[in-house]
mmCIF file of C-alpha atoms and ligand atoms in Angstrom:
data_model
loop_
_atom_site.group_PDB
_atom_site.id
_atom_site.type_symbol
_atom_site.label_atom_id
_atom_site.label_comp_id
_atom_site.label_asym_id
_atom_site.label_seq_id
_atom_site.Cartn_x
_atom_site.Cartn_y
_atom_site.Cartn_z
ATOM 1 C CA UNK A 5 80.876 90.560 108.593
ATOM 2 C CA UNK A 6 82.080 94.079 107.835
ATOM 3 C CA UNK A 7 80.678 96.513 110.391
ATOM 4 C CA UNK A 8 80.691 100.186 109.546
ATOM 5 C CA UNK A 9 80.610 102.866 112.207
ATOM 6 C CA UNK A 10 77.614 105.070 111.638
ATOM 7 C CA UNK A 11 77.957 108.766 112.230
ATOM 8 C CA UNK A 12 75.964 108.526 115.454
ATOM 9 C CA UNK A 13 77.902 105.544 116.763
ATOM 10 C CA UNK A 14 81.136 107.321 115.934
ATOM 11 C CA UNK A 15 80.106 110.319 117.984
ATOM 12 C CA UNK A 16 79.012 108.106 120.845
ATOM 13 C CA UNK A 17 82.375 106.325 120.841
ATOM 14 C CA UNK A 18 84.249 109.578 120.522
ATOM 15 C CA UNK A 19 82.312 111.230 123.312
ATOM 16 C CA UNK A 20 83.050 108.277 125.536
ATOM 17 C CA UNK A 21 86.713 108.874 124.976
ATOM 18 C CA UNK A 22 87.063 112.576 125.097
ATOM 19 C CA UNK A 23 84.941 114.492 127.614
ATOM 20 C CA UNK A 24 82.373 115.595 125.067
ATOM 21 C CA UNK A 25 84.709 117.360 122.678
ATOM 22 C CA UNK A 26 83.976 117.281 118.952
ATOM 23 C CA UNK A 27 86.721 114.933 117.852
ATOM 24 C CA UNK A 28 86.314 114.998 114.099
ATOM 25 C CA UNK A 29 86.260 118.436 112.619
ATOM 26 C CA UNK A 30 83.846 119.310 109.807
ATOM 27 C CA UNK A 31 82.417 115.816 109.877
ATOM 28 C CA UNK A 32 78.929 116.512 108.501
ATOM 29 C CA UNK A 33 80.303 118.418 105.525
ATOM 30 C CA UNK A 34 82.846 115.724 104.823
ATOM 31 C CA UNK A 35 80.563 112.749 104.941
ATOM 32 C CA UNK A 36 77.502 114.224 103.263
ATOM 33 C CA UNK A 37 75.423 111.962 105.504
ATOM 34 C CA UNK A 38 77.285 108.793 104.462
ATOM 35 C CA UNK A 39 78.403 106.226 107.050
ATOM 36 C CA UNK A 40 81.567 107.367 108.764
ATOM 37 C CA UNK A 41 84.516 105.057 108.165
ATOM 38 C CA UNK A 42 87.163 107.036 109.999
ATOM 39 C CA UNK A 43 89.429 107.001 111.871
ATOM 40 C CA UNK A 44 91.447 104.341 110.103
ATOM 41 C CA UNK A 45 94.951 103.210 109.293
ATOM 42 C CA UNK A 46 95.970 101.225 106.218
ATOM 43 C CA UNK A 47 99.083 99.701 104.687
ATOM 44 C CA UNK A 48 99.938 98.245 101.306
ATOM 45 C CA UNK A 49 101.364 95.252 103.215
ATOM 46 C CA UNK A 50 98.396 92.871 103.099
ATOM 47 C CA UNK A 51 100.314 90.133 104.957
ATOM 48 C CA UNK A 52 100.898 89.056 108.555
ATOM 49 C CA UNK A 53 103.440 91.832 109.180
ATOM 50 C CA UNK A 54 100.986 94.369 107.774
ATOM 51 C CA UNK A 55 98.334 93.123 110.194
ATOM 52 C CA UNK A 56 100.737 93.408 113.129
ATOM 53 C CA UNK A 57 101.696 96.920 112.007
ATOM 54 C CA UNK A 58 98.036 97.918 111.813
ATOM 55 C CA UNK A 59 97.380 96.714 115.359
ATOM 56 C CA UNK A 60 100.261 98.873 116.625
ATOM 57 C CA UNK A 61 99.168 101.928 114.649
ATOM 58 C CA UNK A 62 95.564 101.488 115.710
ATOM 59 C CA UNK A 63 96.552 101.486 119.369
ATOM 60 C CA UNK A 64 97.832 105.049 118.875
ATOM 61 C CA UNK A 65 94.716 106.207 117.039
ATOM 62 C CA UNK A 66 92.283 104.512 119.419
ATOM 63 C CA UNK A 67 94.018 106.251 122.301
ATOM 64 C CA UNK A 68 93.334 109.607 120.671
ATOM 65 C CA UNK A 69 96.874 109.922 119.268
ATOM 66 C CA UNK A 70 97.923 111.685 116.086
ATOM 67 C CA UNK A 71 97.932 110.051 112.657
ATOM 68 C CA UNK A 72 101.605 110.921 112.263
ATOM 69 C CA UNK A 73 102.494 108.940 115.413
ATOM 70 C CA UNK A 74 100.346 106.034 114.298
ATOM 71 C CA UNK A 75 101.910 105.719 110.850
ATOM 72 C CA UNK A 76 105.424 105.898 112.297
ATOM 73 C CA UNK A 77 104.724 103.202 114.874
ATOM 74 C CA UNK A 78 103.171 100.963 112.228
ATOM 75 C CA UNK A 79 105.889 101.531 109.629
ATOM 76 C CA UNK A 80 108.629 100.768 112.194
ATOM 77 C CA UNK A 81 107.169 97.277 112.595
ATOM 78 C CA UNK A 82 107.488 96.600 108.876
ATOM 79 C CA UNK A 83 110.979 98.169 108.782
ATOM 80 C CA UNK A 84 112.286 95.898 111.547
ATOM 81 C CA UNK A 85 110.885 92.662 110.099
ATOM 82 C CA UNK A 86 113.991 90.644 109.105
ATOM 83 C CA UNK A 87 111.968 88.504 106.718
ATOM 84 C CA UNK A 88 110.750 91.421 104.650
ATOM 85 C CA UNK A 89 113.202 91.778 101.809
ATOM 86 C CA UNK A 90 111.897 95.097 100.450
ATOM 87 C CA UNK A 91 111.796 97.327 103.509
ATOM 88 C CA UNK A 92 114.323 98.304 106.211
ATOM 89 C CA UNK A 93 116.309 95.622 108.062
ATOM 90 C CA UNK A 94 116.593 92.513 105.883
ATOM 91 C CA UNK A 95 115.870 94.455 102.692
ATOM 92 C CA UNK A 96 117.782 93.462 99.566
ATOM 93 C CA UNK A 97 121.117 95.275 99.208
ATOM 94 C CA UNK A 98 122.375 97.187 96.200
ATOM 95 C CA UNK A 99 124.778 95.868 93.577
ATOM 96 C CA UNK A 100 127.686 96.294 96.029
ATOM 97 C CA UNK A 101 125.963 94.321 98.781
ATOM 98 C CA UNK A 102 125.064 97.426 100.810
ATOM 99 C CA UNK A 103 121.499 98.083 102.009
ATOM 100 C CA UNK A 104 120.501 101.645 101.066
ATOM 101 C CA UNK A 105 117.121 102.785 102.371
ATOM 102 C CA UNK A 106 114.683 105.471 101.173
ATOM 103 C CA UNK A 107 111.750 106.805 103.209
ATOM 104 C CA UNK A 108 109.381 109.760 103.437
ATOM 105 C CA UNK A 109 106.760 111.035 105.839
ATOM 106 C CA UNK A 110 104.123 113.730 105.477
ATOM 107 C CA UNK A 111 101.922 115.322 108.148
ATOM 108 C CA UNK A 112 98.716 116.840 106.819
ATOM 109 C CA UNK A 113 98.155 118.924 109.964
ATOM 110 C CA UNK A 114 101.223 121.044 109.336
ATOM 111 C CA UNK A 115 101.699 120.602 105.572
ATOM 112 C CA UNK A 116 105.143 119.362 106.491
ATOM 113 C CA UNK A 117 107.268 116.621 104.987
ATOM 114 C CA UNK A 118 110.613 114.906 105.525
ATOM 115 C CA UNK A 119 112.596 112.262 103.704
ATOM 116 C CA UNK A 120 115.878 110.373 103.548
ATOM 117 C CA UNK A 121 117.481 108.651 100.578
ATOM 118 C CA UNK A 122 120.372 106.183 100.263
ATOM 119 C CA UNK A 123 120.510 105.940 104.049
ATOM 120 C CA UNK A 124 122.770 103.108 105.245
ATOM 121 C CA UNK A 125 122.953 101.214 108.564
ATOM 122 C CA UNK A 126 119.830 102.686 110.188
ATOM 123 C CA UNK A 127 116.956 100.312 110.880
ATOM 124 C CA UNK A 128 114.167 102.898 111.038
ATOM 125 C CA UNK A 129 114.599 105.295 108.095
ATOM 126 C CA UNK A 130 111.070 106.699 108.413
ATOM 127 C CA UNK A 131 111.884 107.886 111.932
ATOM 128 C CA UNK A 132 114.927 109.748 110.597
ATOM 129 C CA UNK A 133 112.658 111.234 107.899
ATOM 130 C CA UNK A 134 110.358 112.397 110.691
ATOM 131 C CA UNK A 135 113.225 114.241 112.388
ATOM 132 C CA UNK A 136 114.152 115.860 109.067
ATOM 133 C CA UNK A 137 110.502 116.951 108.853
ATOM 134 C CA UNK A 138 110.133 118.242 112.396
ATOM 135 C CA UNK A 139 113.575 119.413 113.445
ATOM 136 C CA UNK A 140 115.018 120.965 110.261
ATOM 137 C CA UNK A 141 113.864 123.422 107.659
ATOM 138 C CA UNK A 142 114.616 120.859 104.938
ATOM 139 C CA UNK A 143 112.663 118.065 103.314
ATOM 140 C CA UNK A 144 115.218 115.580 101.928
ATOM 141 C CA UNK A 145 118.606 114.422 103.223
ATOM 142 C CA UNK A 146 120.766 111.840 101.462
ATOM 143 C CA UNK A 147 123.610 109.359 101.790
ATOM 144 C CA UNK A 148 126.420 109.662 104.281
ATOM 145 C CA UNK A 149 125.230 113.059 105.481
ATOM 146 C CA UNK A 150 121.800 111.633 106.238
ATOM 147 C CA UNK A 151 123.574 108.911 108.248
ATOM 148 C CA UNK A 152 125.661 111.488 110.132
ATOM 149 C CA UNK A 153 122.474 113.448 110.832
ATOM 150 C CA UNK A 154 120.719 110.330 112.141
ATOM 151 C CA UNK A 155 123.644 109.541 114.442
ATOM 152 C CA UNK A 156 123.539 113.066 115.849
ATOM 153 C CA UNK A 157 119.975 112.300 116.840
ATOM 154 C CA UNK A 158 121.018 109.115 118.605
ATOM 155 C CA UNK A 159 120.190 106.479 115.989
ATOM 156 C CA UNK A 160 122.533 103.479 116.259
ATOM 157 C CA UNK A 161 124.352 102.075 113.246
ATOM 158 C CA UNK A 162 123.480 98.435 112.571
ATOM 159 C CA UNK A 163 124.264 95.897 109.880
ATOM 160 C CA UNK A 164 121.037 95.687 107.874
ATOM 161 C CA UNK A 165 121.994 92.557 105.958
ATOM 162 C CA UNK A 166 120.507 89.319 107.250
ATOM 163 C CA UNK A 167 122.071 85.938 106.488
ATOM 164 C CA UNK A 168 119.286 85.462 103.954
ATOM 165 C CA UNK A 169 119.976 88.662 102.000
ATOM 166 C CA UNK A 170 123.756 88.246 102.263
ATOM 167 C CA UNK A 171 123.409 84.749 100.774
ATOM 168 C CA UNK A 172 121.083 86.060 98.040
ATOM 169 C CA UNK A 173 123.608 88.766 97.148
ATOM 170 C CA UNK A 174 126.524 86.287 97.072
ATOM 171 C CA UNK A 175 124.595 83.827 94.900
ATOM 172 C CA UNK A 176 123.671 86.592 92.474
ATOM 173 C CA UNK A 177 127.211 87.982 92.420
ATOM 174 C CA UNK A 178 128.738 84.611 91.640
ATOM 175 C CA UNK A 179 126.250 83.941 88.862
ATOM 176 C CA UNK A 180 126.440 87.383 87.314
ATOM 177 C CA UNK A 181 129.176 86.570 84.826
ATOM 178 C CA UNK A 182 131.479 83.745 83.824
ATOM 179 C CA UNK A 183 134.046 86.351 82.813
ATOM 180 C CA UNK A 184 135.104 87.399 86.282
ATOM 181 C CA UNK A 185 136.768 85.615 89.182
ATOM 182 C CA UNK A 186 133.796 85.313 91.519
ATOM 183 C CA UNK A 187 132.799 81.720 92.240
ATOM 184 C CA UNK A 188 134.728 78.454 92.554
ATOM 185 C CA UNK A 189 137.906 77.846 90.500
ATOM 186 C CA UNK A 190 137.257 76.746 86.915
ATOM 187 C CA UNK A 191 138.306 73.137 87.545
ATOM 188 C CA UNK A 192 135.802 72.803 90.435
ATOM 189 C CA UNK A 193 132.898 75.034 89.509
ATOM 190 C CA UNK A 194 130.761 72.304 87.915
ATOM 191 C CA UNK A 195 131.011 69.955 90.883
ATOM 192 C CA UNK A 196 127.798 69.790 92.938
ATOM 193 C CA UNK A 197 129.535 70.398 96.267
ATOM 194 C CA UNK A 198 130.791 73.766 94.976
ATOM 195 C CA UNK A 199 127.354 75.137 94.113
ATOM 196 C CA UNK A 200 125.800 77.668 96.506
ATOM 197 C CA UNK A 201 122.678 76.101 97.990
ATOM 198 C CA UNK A 202 119.404 77.383 96.542
ATOM 199 C CA UNK A 203 117.305 78.779 99.343
ATOM 200 C CA UNK A 204 113.672 77.809 99.163
ATOM 201 C CA UNK A 205 111.845 81.064 99.801
ATOM 202 C CA UNK A 206 108.766 80.908 101.969
ATOM 203 C CA UNK A 207 105.599 81.713 100.079
ATOM 204 C CA UNK A 208 104.114 84.870 101.558
ATOM 205 C CA UNK A 209 100.355 85.325 101.668
ATOM 206 C CA UNK A 210 100.657 88.434 99.515
ATOM 207 C CA UNK A 211 103.376 89.700 97.206
ATOM 208 C CA UNK A 212 104.607 93.092 98.338
ATOM 209 C CA UNK A 213 107.551 95.414 98.089
ATOM 210 C CA UNK A 214 107.913 98.894 99.431
ATOM 211 C CA UNK A 215 105.306 99.813 101.989
ATOM 212 C CA UNK A 216 102.887 102.742 102.304
ATOM 213 C CA UNK A 217 101.162 103.438 105.614
ATOM 214 C CA UNK A 218 98.363 106.059 105.609
ATOM 215 C CA UNK A 219 96.013 107.145 108.405
ATOM 216 C CA UNK A 220 93.212 109.500 109.386
ATOM 217 C CA UNK A 221 93.020 110.054 113.158
ATOM 218 C CA UNK A 222 90.105 110.968 115.439
ATOM 219 C CA UNK A 223 90.793 114.623 114.860
ATOM 220 C CA UNK A 224 90.444 114.230 111.101
ATOM 221 C CA UNK A 225 94.170 114.760 110.543
ATOM 222 C CA UNK A 226 95.934 112.744 107.871
ATOM 223 C CA UNK A 227 99.501 111.429 107.707
ATOM 224 C CA UNK A 228 101.482 108.999 105.599
ATOM 225 C CA UNK A 229 104.787 107.166 105.282
ATOM 226 C CA UNK A 230 106.455 105.351 102.414
ATOM 227 C CA UNK A 231 109.535 103.302 103.278
ATOM 228 C CA UNK A 232 111.673 100.881 101.259
ATOM 229 C CA UNK A 233 115.029 99.279 100.561
ATOM 230 C CA UNK A 234 114.314 100.031 96.898
ATOM 231 C CA UNK A 235 115.034 97.875 93.901
ATOM 232 C CA UNK A 236 116.998 94.772 94.847
ATOM 233 C CA UNK A 237 120.625 94.951 93.595
ATOM 234 C CA UNK A 238 120.144 98.497 92.326
ATOM 235 C CA UNK A 239 123.061 100.593 91.109
ATOM 236 C CA UNK A 240 124.564 102.193 94.225
ATOM 237 C CA UNK A 241 123.206 105.680 94.721
ATOM 238 C CA UNK A 242 119.944 105.006 92.885
ATOM 239 C CA UNK A 243 117.010 106.761 94.544
ATOM 240 C CA UNK A 244 113.476 105.575 93.879
ATOM 241 C CA UNK A 245 110.133 107.288 94.295
ATOM 242 C CA UNK A 246 109.643 106.525 97.989
ATOM 243 C CA UNK A 247 111.505 109.563 99.408
ATOM 244 C CA UNK A 248 110.191 111.921 96.726
ATOM 245 C CA UNK A 249 107.202 113.861 98.061
ATOM 246 C CA UNK A 250 104.483 113.836 95.420
ATOM 247 C CA UNK A 251 105.849 110.641 93.837
ATOM 248 C CA UNK A 252 105.921 107.828 96.432
ATOM 249 C CA UNK A 253 103.732 109.691 98.941
ATOM 250 C CA UNK A 254 101.424 112.664 99.213
ATOM 251 C CA UNK A 255 99.077 113.861 101.955
ATOM 252 C CA UNK A 256 96.535 116.693 101.959
ATOM 253 C CA UNK A 257 94.594 117.293 105.159
ATOM 254 C CA UNK A 258 91.526 118.435 103.218
ATOM 255 C CA UNK A 259 91.488 115.539 100.769
ATOM 256 C CA UNK A 260 93.275 112.378 101.925
ATOM 257 C CA UNK A 261 96.495 110.578 101.118
ATOM 258 C CA UNK A 262 98.080 108.366 98.468
ATOM 259 C CA UNK A 263 101.148 106.171 98.149
ATOM 260 C CA UNK A 264 102.935 104.164 95.506
ATOM 261 C CA UNK A 265 104.902 100.924 95.352
ATOM 262 C CA UNK A 266 106.595 99.238 92.414
ATOM 263 C CA UNK A 267 109.005 100.545 89.781
ATOM 264 C CA UNK A 268 109.818 103.957 91.187
ATOM 265 C CA UNK A 269 111.148 105.480 87.991
ATOM 266 C CA UNK A 270 107.619 105.644 86.504
ATOM 267 C CA UNK A 271 106.217 107.023 89.731
ATOM 268 C CA UNK A 272 108.775 109.845 89.875
ATOM 269 C CA UNK A 273 108.118 110.895 86.277
ATOM 270 C CA UNK A 274 104.355 110.946 86.789
ATOM 271 C CA UNK A 275 104.276 112.553 90.289
ATOM 272 C CA UNK A 276 101.742 109.786 90.848
ATOM 273 C CA UNK A 277 100.827 110.306 94.509
ATOM 274 C CA UNK A 278 100.269 114.027 94.015
ATOM 275 C CA UNK A 279 98.195 113.210 90.946
ATOM 276 C CA UNK A 280 96.011 110.776 92.916
ATOM 277 C CA UNK A 281 95.343 113.333 95.643
ATOM 278 C CA UNK A 282 94.558 115.940 92.992
ATOM 279 C CA UNK A 283 92.084 113.560 91.353
ATOM 280 C CA UNK A 284 90.384 112.963 94.716
ATOM 281 C CA UNK A 285 90.174 116.714 95.235
ATOM 282 C CA UNK A 286 88.403 116.897 91.886
ATOM 283 C CA UNK A 287 85.803 114.450 93.161
ATOM 284 C CA UNK A 288 87.148 111.044 92.144
ATOM 285 C CA UNK A 289 86.940 108.247 94.704
ATOM 286 C CA UNK A 290 90.246 106.819 95.993
ATOM 287 C CA UNK A 291 89.690 103.722 93.851
ATOM 288 C CA UNK A 292 89.121 105.808 90.731
ATOM 289 C CA UNK A 293 92.110 108.011 91.563
ATOM 290 C CA UNK A 294 94.439 104.965 91.753
ATOM 291 C CA UNK A 295 93.114 103.691 88.432
ATOM 292 C CA UNK A 296 93.388 107.144 86.820
ATOM 293 C CA UNK A 297 97.045 107.454 87.841
ATOM 294 C CA UNK A 298 98.013 104.024 86.499
ATOM 295 C CA UNK A 299 96.200 104.679 83.207
ATOM 296 C CA UNK A 300 97.958 108.023 82.938
ATOM 297 C CA UNK A 301 101.354 106.259 83.162
ATOM 298 C CA UNK A 302 100.339 103.534 80.713
ATOM 299 C CA UNK A 303 99.126 106.175 78.232
ATOM 300 C CA UNK A 304 102.475 107.953 78.337
ATOM 301 C CA UNK A 305 104.362 104.740 77.532
ATOM 302 C CA UNK A 306 101.891 103.705 74.824
ATOM 303 C CA UNK A 307 103.225 106.496 72.653
ATOM 304 C CA UNK A 308 106.765 105.124 72.961
ATOM 305 C CA UNK A 309 106.299 101.366 73.350
ATOM 306 C CA UNK A 310 102.706 100.095 73.142
ATOM 307 C CA UNK A 311 103.646 96.794 74.797
ATOM 308 C CA UNK A 312 105.254 98.248 77.911
ATOM 309 C CA UNK A 313 103.349 98.170 81.203
ATOM 310 C CA UNK A 314 105.459 98.913 84.282
ATOM 311 C CA UNK A 315 104.758 97.118 87.572
ATOM 312 C CA UNK A 316 103.188 99.369 90.168
ATOM 313 C CA UNK A 317 100.536 99.304 92.860
ATOM 314 C CA UNK A 318 98.893 102.516 94.055
ATOM 315 C CA UNK A 319 96.779 102.973 97.174
ATOM 316 C CA UNK A 320 94.731 105.910 98.441
ATOM 317 C CA UNK A 321 92.314 106.978 101.178
ATOM 318 C CA UNK A 322 90.083 110.003 101.534
ATOM 319 C CA UNK A 323 88.718 111.867 104.533
ATOM 320 C CA UNK A 324 85.538 109.794 104.565
ATOM 321 C CA UNK A 325 87.623 106.664 104.980
ATOM 322 C CA UNK A 326 86.940 105.408 101.456
ATOM 323 C CA UNK A 327 89.683 103.205 100.007
ATOM 324 C CA UNK A 328 91.484 102.614 96.743
ATOM 325 C CA UNK A 329 94.045 100.034 95.612
ATOM 326 C CA UNK A 330 94.998 99.205 92.053
ATOM 327 C CA UNK A 331 97.796 97.197 90.469
ATOM 328 C CA UNK A 332 98.985 98.054 86.983
ATOM 329 C CA UNK A 333 98.953 94.555 85.526
ATOM 330 C CA UNK A 334 98.893 90.819 86.294
ATOM 331 C CA UNK A 335 95.970 88.892 87.657
ATOM 332 C CA UNK A 336 96.105 89.863 91.348
ATOM 333 C CA UNK A 337 94.165 93.026 92.192
ATOM 334 C CA UNK A 338 95.655 95.740 94.374
ATOM 335 C CA UNK A 339 95.183 94.965 98.064
ATOM 336 C CA UNK A 340 95.838 96.498 101.436
ATOM 337 C CA UNK A 341 95.424 95.972 105.164
ATOM 338 C CA UNK A 342 92.798 98.153 106.810
ATOM 339 C CA UNK A 343 92.260 98.729 110.515
ATOM 340 C CA UNK A 344 89.242 100.582 111.838
ATOM 341 C CA UNK A 345 87.325 100.544 115.128
ATOM 342 C CA UNK A 346 85.271 97.730 113.598
ATOM 343 C CA UNK A 347 88.361 95.550 113.203
ATOM 344 C CA UNK A 348 91.014 94.437 110.741
ATOM 345 C CA UNK A 349 90.211 93.585 107.135
ATOM 346 C CA UNK A 350 91.834 93.227 103.734
ATOM 347 C CA UNK A 351 90.577 95.580 101.059
ATOM 348 C CA UNK A 352 90.722 94.249 97.506
ATOM 349 C CA UNK A 353 90.735 96.785 94.669
ATOM 350 C CA UNK A 354 91.404 96.236 90.980
ATOM 351 C CA UNK A 355 93.936 95.616 88.210
ATOM 352 C CA UNK A 356 94.183 98.390 85.609
ATOM 353 C CA UNK A 357 95.319 96.094 82.763
ATOM 354 C CA UNK A 358 94.599 92.477 83.730
ATOM 355 C CA UNK A 359 96.794 89.767 82.191
ATOM 356 C CA UNK A 360 97.211 86.036 82.673
ATOM 357 C CA UNK A 361 93.611 85.406 83.691
HETATM 358 N N1 LIG B 30 109.042 101.970 94.712
HETATM 359 C C1 LIG B 30 110.264 101.731 95.322
HETATM 360 C C2 LIG B 30 111.422 101.961 94.482
HETATM 361 O O1 LIG B 30 111.312 101.990 93.275
HETATM 362 O O2 LIG B 30 112.506 102.095 95.024
#
């Protein structure tokens, strides 16, 4: 059964932790007397890795740590998962077989942000983004210079391809065209023993891609991370929405935070995460804000191609700990992992334009 922390219980817990200090600023004004559902940490990964990441992030928050530390610790767990083919190590490579990672981080306390794009050979791109945020006067670093920067800070270069993603890339490359020389010689290519074995992919408990991790800590500070290996087999050099502040991620310490996954091109053009936070500032709930942003994108395309609905999922949280998750289309609603003092749960949101019911 879902157990909410009431305002009084929250204060009792907080006081137990912190020598009587007021640990959540402006709480009465923020909650308007509603049950307090913060602190919390969430991720768009509603699978086993997401749950593990939430436990790690929660440890930071429960110990009185900062939201920005919690989201980094949680996102690192998803980045290092070799079986996750959309984020960090083990993510799908680009067209040339090279894994190029994008990530961003934003800290509501300081109105500060950092990001990296097309970063190769570094397992924890969100941690490099954090150094860009905290130790430079810049927001976004890209490509080989981002790699050189990371190495200056002591990050080790590693091969980010796993046997699984290398095999997937080779199979795709060989099947891409019958007008090049990839694949077995013509006189052998139809023989069964010359076919690349089809790998039977494990069925995950939730389809996911890029990940967003968002948190509100005991102090009422908000932070977020979006991290990804981007579109599988993308054109080398392509940058998605994840490292673009306002597109794949946005955080406002007075409002909440939002993140996007899915086809990044639509998210960049619509500044979707900024838009969601703006909608929440105007009084919309996180759930409504996610739905508003997806409808806004669909409306734009309707004028050009009425049948086109891009594939995205948006998630959002506000300072009261209310949640939002919405998928553009399909039959599965938007979902996310949620960790609060009351425990771990999966939040199920909505589909903006349901199909295939
Ligand atoms: N949303 C991730 C990407 O498009 O790269």
